[in-house]
Short mmCIF file of C-alpha atoms in Angstrom, two decimals:
data_model
loop_
_atom_site.label_atom_id
_atom_site.label_comp_id
_atom_site.label_asym_id
_atom_site.label_seq_id
_atom_site.Cartn_x
_atom_site.Cartn_y
_atom_site.Cartn_z
CA UNK A 1 11.99 -79.39 79.57
CA UNK A 2 14.64 -77.92 81.03
CA UNK A 3 18.06 -79.11 81.77
CA UNK A 4 18.58 -77.13 84.84
CA UNK A 5 16.21 -77.72 88.01
CA UNK A 6 14.53 -75.63 90.36
CA UNK A 7 13.41 -76.64 93.91
CA UNK A 8 10.36 -74.69 95.61
CA UNK A 9 10.76 -74.33 99.52
CA UNK A 10 8.39 -71.82 101.55
CA UNK A 11 11.01 -70.69 103.81
CA UNK A 12 14.74 -71.48 103.03
CA UNK A 13 17.15 -72.01 105.52
CA UNK A 14 20.62 -73.21 105.80
CA UNK A 15 19.85 -76.37 106.47
CA UNK A 16 17.95 -76.59 103.07
CA UNK A 17 20.95 -74.87 101.37
CA UNK A 18 23.44 -77.29 102.98
CA UNK A 19 21.91 -80.59 101.69
CA UNK A 20 20.64 -79.59 98.38
CA UNK A 21 24.00 -78.70 97.50
CA UNK A 22 25.55 -81.88 98.87
CA UNK A 23 23.24 -84.17 96.82
CA UNK A 24 22.69 -81.82 93.72
CA UNK A 25 26.34 -80.01 93.43
CA UNK A 26 28.65 -82.47 95.20
CA UNK A 27 27.01 -85.74 94.38
CA UNK A 28 25.67 -85.28 91.20
CA UNK A 29 26.59 -81.86 89.67
CA UNK A 30 23.12 -80.80 88.72
CA UNK A 31 22.53 -77.50 87.57
CA UNK A 32 19.74 -76.26 90.17
CA UNK A 33 18.19 -73.26 91.70
CA UNK A 34 16.26 -72.49 94.69
CA UNK A 35 13.31 -70.66 95.27
CA UNK A 36 10.85 -69.33 98.19
CA UNK A 37 8.74 -67.65 95.53
CA UNK A 38 5.70 -69.88 94.97
CA UNK A 39 4.76 -67.90 91.31
CA UNK A 40 8.20 -67.87 89.78
CA UNK A 41 8.28 -71.81 90.59
CA UNK A 42 4.68 -72.22 88.98
CA UNK A 43 5.66 -70.11 86.06
CA UNK A 44 9.06 -72.10 85.51
CA UNK A 45 9.64 -74.41 82.45
CA UNK A 46 12.77 -75.61 84.33
CA UNK A 47 12.29 -79.47 86.05
CA UNK A 48 10.87 -79.20 89.67
CA UNK A 49 10.88 -80.25 92.74
CA UNK A 50 8.51 -79.18 95.52
CA UNK A 51 9.49 -79.35 98.82
CA UNK A 52 6.46 -78.17 100.72
CA UNK A 53 3.41 -79.51 102.30
CA UNK A 54 0.69 -79.22 99.45
CA UNK A 55 1.72 -80.12 95.66
CA UNK A 56 1.57 -77.55 93.43
CA UNK A 57 2.51 -78.82 89.80
CA UNK A 58 1.45 -81.90 88.24
CA UNK A 59 4.80 -82.27 86.58
CA UNK A 60 7.00 -82.28 89.45
CA UNK A 61 8.19 -84.59 91.98
CA UNK A 62 6.82 -83.50 95.48
CA UNK A 63 8.23 -84.50 98.95
CA UNK A 64 6.54 -83.62 102.29
CA UNK A 65 9.03 -82.71 104.64
CA UNK A 66 9.30 -84.06 107.94
CA UNK A 67 10.01 -80.60 109.64
CA UNK A 68 14.05 -81.44 110.50
CA UNK A 69 15.18 -78.77 108.02
CA UNK A 70 13.00 -75.95 108.68
CA UNK A 71 13.85 -76.38 112.43
CA UNK A 72 16.88 -74.45 114.14
CA UNK A 73 18.59 -76.07 117.08
CA UNK A 74 19.24 -79.97 118.37
CA UNK A 75 16.28 -81.62 120.02
CA UNK A 76 15.05 -85.26 120.25
CA UNK A 77 13.74 -86.56 117.08
CA UNK A 78 11.97 -89.14 116.92
CA UNK A 79 12.77 -92.06 114.26
CA UNK A 80 11.12 -95.30 112.75
CA UNK A 81 13.33 -97.12 110.35
CA UNK A 82 11.61 -98.99 107.89
CA UNK A 83 12.35 -100.76 105.11
CA UNK A 84 11.47 -99.85 101.32
CA UNK A 85 13.00 -102.77 98.87
CA UNK A 86 15.20 -103.96 100.93
CA UNK A 87 16.70 -100.38 101.76
CA UNK A 88 16.29 -98.59 105.34
CA UNK A 89 14.44 -95.45 104.95
CA UNK A 90 13.34 -92.87 108.15
CA UNK A 91 10.94 -90.02 108.09
CA UNK A 92 8.61 -91.75 105.92
CA UNK A 93 5.86 -89.71 104.46
CA UNK A 94 1.89 -90.11 104.58
CA UNK A 95 0.90 -87.88 102.22
CA UNK A 96 -0.43 -90.09 99.34
CA UNK A 97 1.16 -88.06 96.21
CA UNK A 98 4.69 -87.07 97.72
CA UNK A 99 7.71 -89.26 97.54
CA UNK A 100 7.98 -92.13 99.92
CA UNK A 101 10.40 -90.63 102.38
CA UNK A 102 11.75 -87.30 103.30
CA UNK A 103 15.09 -88.13 101.57
CA UNK A 104 16.66 -84.81 102.34
CA UNK A 105 15.98 -84.83 106.13
CA UNK A 106 16.93 -88.38 106.49
CA UNK A 107 20.25 -87.53 104.73
CA UNK A 108 20.92 -84.22 106.79
CA UNK A 109 20.34 -86.13 109.89
CA UNK A 110 22.94 -88.64 109.09
CA UNK A 111 25.60 -86.37 107.95
CA UNK A 112 25.28 -83.12 110.33
CA UNK A 113 25.91 -86.19 112.82
CA UNK A 114 22.65 -84.75 114.58
CA UNK A 115 22.48 -87.86 116.97
CA UNK A 116 25.96 -87.01 118.23
CA UNK A 117 24.93 -83.86 119.81
CA UNK A 118 22.30 -85.60 121.69
CA UNK A 119 23.49 -87.04 124.85
CA UNK A 120 25.28 -90.47 124.60
CA UNK A 121 27.48 -92.80 125.99
CA UNK A 122 31.26 -92.67 125.02
CA UNK A 123 34.08 -95.27 125.11
CA UNK A 124 37.10 -95.41 127.09
CA UNK A 125 38.77 -93.31 124.89
CA UNK A 126 35.84 -90.72 125.23
CA UNK A 127 34.52 -90.98 121.87
CA UNK A 128 31.06 -91.42 120.69
CA UNK A 129 30.23 -95.10 120.55
CA UNK A 130 29.05 -96.60 117.35
CA UNK A 131 26.59 -98.93 119.12
CA UNK A 132 25.13 -95.60 120.01
CA UNK A 133 24.29 -94.56 116.50
CA UNK A 134 21.11 -94.98 114.33
CA UNK A 135 23.00 -96.89 111.82
CA UNK A 136 24.35 -99.45 113.70
CA UNK A 137 21.25 -100.19 115.98
CA UNK A 138 19.43 -100.49 112.51
CA UNK A 139 21.95 -102.91 110.53
CA UNK A 140 23.14 -100.45 108.06
CA UNK A 141 26.21 -98.68 109.17
CA UNK A 142 28.34 -100.70 106.60
CA UNK A 143 26.06 -99.24 103.75
CA UNK A 144 26.66 -95.71 101.93
CA UNK A 145 23.38 -95.19 102.51
CA UNK A 146 22.83 -91.77 101.57
CA UNK A 147 24.32 -92.63 98.31
CA UNK A 148 21.97 -95.40 98.02
CA UNK A 149 19.22 -92.86 98.77
CA UNK A 150 20.60 -90.39 96.20
CA UNK A 151 20.69 -92.83 93.28
CA UNK A 152 17.19 -94.05 93.72
CA UNK A 153 16.22 -90.43 93.97
CA UNK A 154 18.05 -89.21 90.86
CA UNK A 155 17.02 -92.20 88.80
CA UNK A 156 13.43 -91.06 89.49
CA UNK A 157 14.28 -87.45 88.81
CA UNK A 158 15.67 -88.62 85.43
CA UNK A 159 12.93 -90.45 84.49
CA UNK A 160 10.63 -88.15 85.37
CA UNK A 161 12.88 -85.18 83.38
CA UNK A 162 14.88 -86.98 81.05
CA UNK A 163 16.13 -83.13 79.52
CA UNK A 164 17.84 -83.08 82.95
CA UNK A 165 21.76 -82.73 82.71
CA UNK A 166 22.78 -85.09 85.41
CA UNK A 167 26.72 -85.82 85.92
CA UNK A 168 27.45 -88.48 88.66
CA UNK A 169 30.66 -88.77 90.45
CA UNK A 170 32.80 -91.32 89.41
CA UNK A 171 34.11 -94.38 92.06
CA UNK A 172 37.61 -93.09 93.76
CA UNK A 173 39.69 -95.05 96.28
CA UNK A 174 42.16 -93.27 98.75
CA UNK A 175 44.60 -95.12 100.99
CA UNK A 176 45.66 -93.34 104.18
CA UNK A 177 48.11 -94.38 106.30
CA UNK A 178 48.94 -92.92 109.57
CA UNK A 179 52.26 -93.28 111.31
CA UNK A 180 52.17 -93.51 115.07
CA UNK A 181 55.35 -95.42 115.31
CA UNK A 182 57.49 -95.01 112.58
CA UNK A 183 60.03 -97.26 113.59
CA UNK A 184 60.14 -100.00 116.09
CA UNK A 185 63.86 -99.69 117.29
CA UNK A 186 65.37 -97.21 115.66
CA UNK A 187 65.24 -93.38 116.89
CA UNK A 188 64.07 -94.15 120.59
CA UNK A 189 66.76 -92.28 121.98
CA UNK A 190 68.87 -93.55 124.95
CA UNK A 191 66.31 -93.38 127.74
CA UNK A 192 63.77 -95.36 125.94
CA UNK A 193 66.30 -98.06 124.30
CA UNK A 194 67.34 -98.68 127.50
CA UNK A 195 64.12 -99.15 129.14
CA UNK A 196 62.81 -101.54 126.23
CA UNK A 197 65.80 -103.58 126.68
CA UNK A 198 65.55 -103.87 130.39
CA UNK A 199 62.44 -105.31 130.17
CA UNK A 200 62.85 -107.33 127.25
CA UNK A 201 65.68 -109.07 129.82
CA UNK A 202 63.27 -108.93 132.64
CA UNK A 203 61.18 -111.09 130.50
CA UNK A 204 63.73 -113.58 129.03
CA UNK A 205 62.67 -111.93 125.72
CA UNK A 206 66.04 -112.99 123.98
CA UNK A 207 64.37 -113.22 120.44
CA UNK A 208 63.30 -109.47 121.00
CA UNK A 209 66.69 -108.21 122.16
CA UNK A 210 68.34 -110.03 118.87
CA UNK A 211 66.18 -108.09 116.57
CA UNK A 212 66.78 -104.99 118.31
CA UNK A 213 70.62 -105.45 118.26
CA UNK A 214 70.77 -106.22 114.23
CA UNK A 215 68.50 -103.38 113.79
CA UNK A 216 70.48 -101.14 115.93
CA UNK A 217 73.91 -102.25 114.38
CA UNK A 218 72.27 -101.63 110.96
CA UNK A 219 72.68 -105.24 109.99
CA UNK A 220 68.63 -105.43 109.34
CA UNK A 221 65.85 -102.73 108.60
CA UNK A 222 63.74 -101.98 111.38
CA UNK A 223 60.50 -104.24 111.13
CA UNK A 224 58.21 -101.11 111.12
CA UNK A 225 60.35 -99.54 108.18
CA UNK A 226 57.87 -101.00 105.54
CA UNK A 227 58.02 -97.97 103.54
CA UNK A 228 59.18 -99.14 99.93
CA UNK A 229 57.11 -101.94 100.34
CA UNK A 230 54.15 -99.10 100.48
CA UNK A 231 55.54 -97.11 97.42
CA UNK A 232 55.91 -100.18 95.04
CA UNK A 233 52.22 -100.87 95.79
CA UNK A 234 51.55 -97.21 95.45
CA UNK A 235 53.06 -97.52 91.64
CA UNK A 236 51.52 -100.95 90.68
CA UNK A 237 48.03 -100.35 91.58
CA UNK A 238 48.41 -96.42 90.71
CA UNK A 239 46.33 -95.38 93.43
CA UNK A 240 46.22 -92.00 95.84
CA UNK A 241 47.88 -92.14 99.17
CA UNK A 242 47.84 -89.91 101.77
CA UNK A 243 50.32 -90.14 105.20
CA UNK A 244 49.18 -88.59 108.47
CA UNK A 245 52.41 -88.26 110.74
CA UNK A 246 52.07 -87.99 114.61
CA UNK A 247 54.63 -85.48 115.46
CA UNK A 248 53.71 -85.31 119.37
CA UNK A 249 55.86 -84.63 122.48
CA UNK A 250 56.05 -88.30 123.92
CA UNK A 251 53.49 -89.42 126.38
CA UNK A 252 51.02 -92.23 127.56
CA UNK A 253 49.30 -91.97 124.15
CA UNK A 254 51.38 -90.26 122.04
CA UNK A 255 54.83 -92.47 121.55
CA UNK A 256 56.41 -91.99 118.29
CA UNK A 257 59.83 -90.74 118.08
CA UNK A 258 61.03 -87.40 118.21
CA UNK A 259 60.50 -84.58 115.39
CA UNK A 260 63.86 -83.61 115.95
CA UNK A 261 65.54 -86.92 115.13
CA UNK A 262 67.10 -86.81 111.58
CA UNK A 263 65.97 -90.21 110.74
CA UNK A 264 62.36 -89.39 110.80
CA UNK A 265 62.69 -86.18 109.13
CA UNK A 266 64.51 -87.80 106.15
CA UNK A 267 61.62 -90.42 106.06
CA UNK A 268 58.86 -87.43 106.27
CA UNK A 269 60.71 -86.03 103.27
CA UNK A 270 60.85 -89.33 101.59
CA UNK A 271 57.01 -89.73 101.98
CA UNK A 272 56.24 -86.27 100.58
CA UNK A 273 57.70 -86.96 97.72
CA UNK A 274 55.60 -89.76 96.86
CA UNK A 275 52.11 -88.75 98.48
CA UNK A 276 50.39 -86.04 100.18
CA UNK A 277 51.12 -85.56 104.12
CA UNK A 278 49.10 -84.30 106.55
CA UNK A 279 49.13 -84.35 110.42
CA UNK A 280 48.01 -86.94 112.97
CA UNK A 281 47.33 -84.07 115.92
CA UNK A 282 48.22 -86.22 119.17
CA UNK A 283 45.91 -87.49 121.77
CA UNK A 284 47.17 -84.79 124.14
CA UNK A 285 45.92 -82.27 121.86
CA UNK A 286 42.42 -82.84 122.65
CA UNK A 287 42.89 -81.22 126.09
CA UNK A 288 45.91 -78.79 125.39
CA UNK A 289 45.06 -76.64 122.29
CA UNK A 290 48.64 -74.88 121.98
CA UNK A 291 49.91 -78.49 121.18
CA UNK A 292 47.84 -78.51 117.57
CA UNK A 293 49.28 -75.31 116.21
CA UNK A 294 52.70 -76.51 117.45
CA UNK A 295 52.42 -80.44 115.48
CA UNK A 296 51.40 -78.46 112.15
CA UNK A 297 54.32 -75.96 112.57
CA UNK A 298 56.76 -79.19 113.22
CA UNK A 299 55.22 -81.04 109.78
CA UNK A 300 55.57 -77.52 108.18
CA UNK A 301 59.17 -76.80 108.98
CA UNK A 302 60.32 -80.41 107.80
CA UNK A 303 58.30 -80.79 104.90
CA UNK A 304 58.69 -77.43 103.46
CA UNK A 305 55.09 -76.84 102.50
CA UNK A 306 51.74 -75.87 104.32
CA UNK A 307 49.84 -78.50 106.25
CA UNK A 308 45.92 -78.46 105.43
CA UNK A 309 44.92 -82.36 105.92
CA UNK A 310 44.87 -83.73 109.42
CA UNK A 311 43.49 -87.28 111.07
CA UNK A 312 43.05 -87.35 114.92
CA UNK A 313 45.55 -89.53 116.67
CA UNK A 314 42.92 -92.18 118.56
CA UNK A 315 40.22 -90.90 116.19
CA UNK A 316 39.12 -88.53 118.79
CA UNK A 317 36.30 -86.22 117.44
CA UNK A 318 33.95 -84.39 119.67
CA UNK A 319 31.40 -82.29 117.49
CA UNK A 320 31.68 -79.27 116.84
CA UNK A 321 34.76 -78.69 119.18
CA UNK A 322 37.28 -80.73 116.80
CA UNK A 323 36.30 -79.21 113.79
CA UNK A 324 36.30 -75.89 115.12
CA UNK A 325 39.93 -76.21 116.63
CA UNK A 326 41.28 -77.66 113.45
CA UNK A 327 40.00 -74.91 111.52
CA UNK A 328 41.65 -72.24 113.62
CA UNK A 329 44.51 -73.97 113.12
CA UNK A 330 44.26 -73.84 109.22
CA UNK A 331 43.16 -77.29 108.46
CA UNK A 332 41.12 -77.41 105.67
CA UNK A 333 40.45 -81.33 105.16
CA UNK A 334 40.14 -84.18 107.70
CA UNK A 335 39.96 -87.75 107.72
CA UNK A 336 38.60 -88.76 111.13
CA UNK A 337 35.19 -89.35 110.63
CA UNK A 338 34.95 -93.30 110.98
CA UNK A 339 34.67 -95.47 113.92
CA UNK A 340 37.54 -97.14 116.04
CA UNK A 341 35.44 -100.16 116.67
CA UNK A 342 33.32 -100.96 113.64
CA UNK A 343 33.93 -100.70 109.79
CA UNK A 344 31.43 -98.57 107.84
CA UNK A 345 30.03 -95.37 107.46
CA UNK A 346 29.83 -93.22 110.21
CA UNK A 347 28.13 -90.43 108.27
CA UNK A 348 26.10 -92.51 106.30
CA UNK A 349 28.07 -91.49 103.16
CA UNK A 350 30.94 -92.30 101.09
CA UNK A 351 31.85 -88.70 99.76
CA UNK A 352 33.57 -86.09 100.97
CA UNK A 353 31.46 -83.15 102.72
CA UNK A 354 31.62 -79.61 104.12
CA UNK A 355 30.86 -79.94 108.01
CA UNK A 356 27.61 -78.58 109.47
CA UNK A 357 27.55 -76.88 112.70
CA UNK A 358 24.29 -77.49 114.12
CA UNK A 359 25.36 -75.12 117.17
CA UNK A 360 25.69 -71.98 115.13
CA UNK A 361 23.50 -73.50 112.06
CA UNK A 362 26.44 -72.68 109.67
CA UNK A 363 28.13 -74.55 106.69
CA UNK A 364 32.05 -74.73 107.93
CA UNK A 365 35.06 -74.58 105.79
CA UNK A 366 36.48 -77.88 106.54
CA UNK A 367 35.95 -80.97 104.36
CA UNK A 368 35.52 -84.19 106.04
CA UNK A 369 36.53 -87.39 104.24
CA UNK A 370 34.97 -90.61 106.08
CA UNK A 371 36.77 -93.75 105.98
CA UNK A 372 35.02 -97.01 106.24
CA UNK A 373 37.64 -99.57 106.31
CA UNK A 374 40.33 -99.69 109.07
CA UNK A 375 43.69 -102.75 109.77
CA UNK A 376 42.97 -101.94 113.37
CA UNK A 377 38.82 -102.90 113.04
CA UNK A 378 39.79 -105.83 111.10
CA UNK A 379 41.96 -107.13 113.49
CA UNK A 380 41.28 -106.50 116.70
CA UNK A 381 37.45 -105.61 116.80
CA UNK A 382 36.38 -108.50 114.40
CA UNK A 383 39.27 -110.53 114.90
CA UNK A 384 39.69 -111.87 111.59
CA UNK A 385 42.00 -114.41 110.24
CA UNK A 386 44.26 -112.62 107.18
CA UNK A 387 42.87 -114.85 104.65
CA UNK A 388 39.10 -113.86 105.63
CA UNK A 389 39.68 -110.02 105.22
CA UNK A 390 38.63 -109.44 101.85
CA UNK A 391 35.73 -111.77 102.42
CA UNK A 392 34.55 -109.13 104.91
CA UNK A 393 35.12 -106.16 103.08
CA UNK A 394 34.00 -106.82 99.43
CA UNK A 395 30.23 -106.01 100.12
CA UNK A 396 31.41 -102.69 101.38
CA UNK A 397 33.66 -102.37 98.20
CA UNK A 398 30.84 -103.40 95.90
CA UNK A 399 28.26 -100.92 97.40
CA UNK A 400 30.59 -97.89 97.15
CA UNK A 401 31.50 -98.70 93.62
CA UNK A 402 27.47 -99.15 92.94
CA UNK A 403 26.88 -95.58 93.66
CA UNK A 404 30.07 -94.08 92.22
CA UNK A 405 31.18 -93.20 95.71
CA UNK A 406 34.68 -92.41 97.21
CA UNK A 407 36.18 -95.71 99.42
CA UNK A 408 38.80 -94.61 101.80
CA UNK A 409 40.71 -97.09 104.02
CA UNK A 410 42.99 -96.43 106.87
CA UNK A 411 46.07 -98.53 107.41
CA UNK A 412 49.16 -98.20 109.45
CA UNK A 413 52.73 -98.62 108.53
CA UNK A 414 53.42 -101.42 111.21
CA UNK A 415 50.65 -103.43 109.57
CA UNK A 416 52.75 -104.48 106.77
CA UNK A 417 55.52 -105.45 109.45
CA UNK A 418 54.88 -109.33 109.66
CA UNK A 419 55.92 -109.76 112.93
CA UNK A 420 54.08 -109.35 116.71
CA UNK A 421 50.30 -108.82 116.66
CA UNK A 422 50.54 -108.77 112.66
CA UNK A 423 52.11 -111.55 111.96
CA UNK A 424 50.55 -112.89 108.52
CA UNK A 425 49.08 -109.68 107.48
CA UNK A 426 51.95 -107.92 105.20
CA UNK A 427 49.88 -109.15 101.95
CA UNK A 428 46.27 -108.00 103.07
CA UNK A 429 46.67 -104.30 102.11
CA UNK A 430 47.58 -105.67 98.66
CA UNK A 431 44.65 -108.37 98.75
CA UNK A 432 42.31 -105.66 99.74
CA UNK A 433 43.74 -103.56 96.75
CA UNK A 434 43.00 -106.43 94.23
CA UNK A 435 39.25 -106.33 95.36
CA UNK A 436 39.28 -102.57 95.07
CA UNK A 437 40.24 -102.97 91.42
CA UNK A 438 38.16 -106.04 89.95
#
């Protein structure tokens, strides 16, 4: 039997091409071909998958399609989630000779974010709510379900075709850190500093006034200046780190210090010496498209290199509009895919993937990198005590390792500050790193 794979589909669509490439090239690096010529498929000596309504060859893996990949456009899809060997599945097949569910269509439904194109409720930030998702409603949001499905299917494929060359991906961890407020007191400017002090005086918050004075007089470091600690942990655990910097004009939801501030610029250059630095498009850029390009140019001017990575501030993500705007602005890699309120896998997968635009039925030139763990979810949504964090994320870490996926976490520089709401959280990040490296 051949070391390569041939897949038969009666009528090939862009949806077929997309999901087969994701599974067989991205996740498992299998040499495969796709054909709609039945005679060529029958004559081939390669390992075979038949994705049609009728079984063709005795020595093939036959999957009866549910029709989603043959269709165009967006319409309501009837979904009945069942469990097979304690694994949630949907699009179960009734053909007695077929693989037990349409794994390709189910994976496409999740990774394309099909449900986000359908009518849905949004949260106060105009975002798709996790509670609306199929994964949340059926209890598998915290599982990299596509990777789990793929592993089981590939095991079946390998058992039937032992000569087939299969190279699985390896577990990888990426730490991403958002800088919404580079400093708590430094670089605020006269007007913002005076307003801050006036508020503290009115509230008789003398402890805060004293701390601000000590920082301004350079007697102690700014509480949010936690970067040396981050660099030390990066070296200690040999991890890949990506920073996303907010370079917005000051506004209601965009409150970082001015991009003209020399200390801020020095910080960005320092970060770029240790890690990859991307842009954190502002909340305001969602309604004013010119701002996105301006903020990218600011970062490029400061770090003297091209900016191709991003994560939306407040995780503002509207499909497909956000990705279209990012592509036009020259962004090739985005790290927004995740929820602001719940841990887990918004797209059902623990690997990067190209975005598929259901409006145009096209594969778009932007890599989507989904995150699964966020400090703010742990603190504000789950309201966890710091000592309980690792116990609440260990199962996610373990499952991503089990399927050789990529785990991405989202942290903030102020989480390391050990003051205010983040009192007691300084070591939580390192605790999670230790769990990842077990």
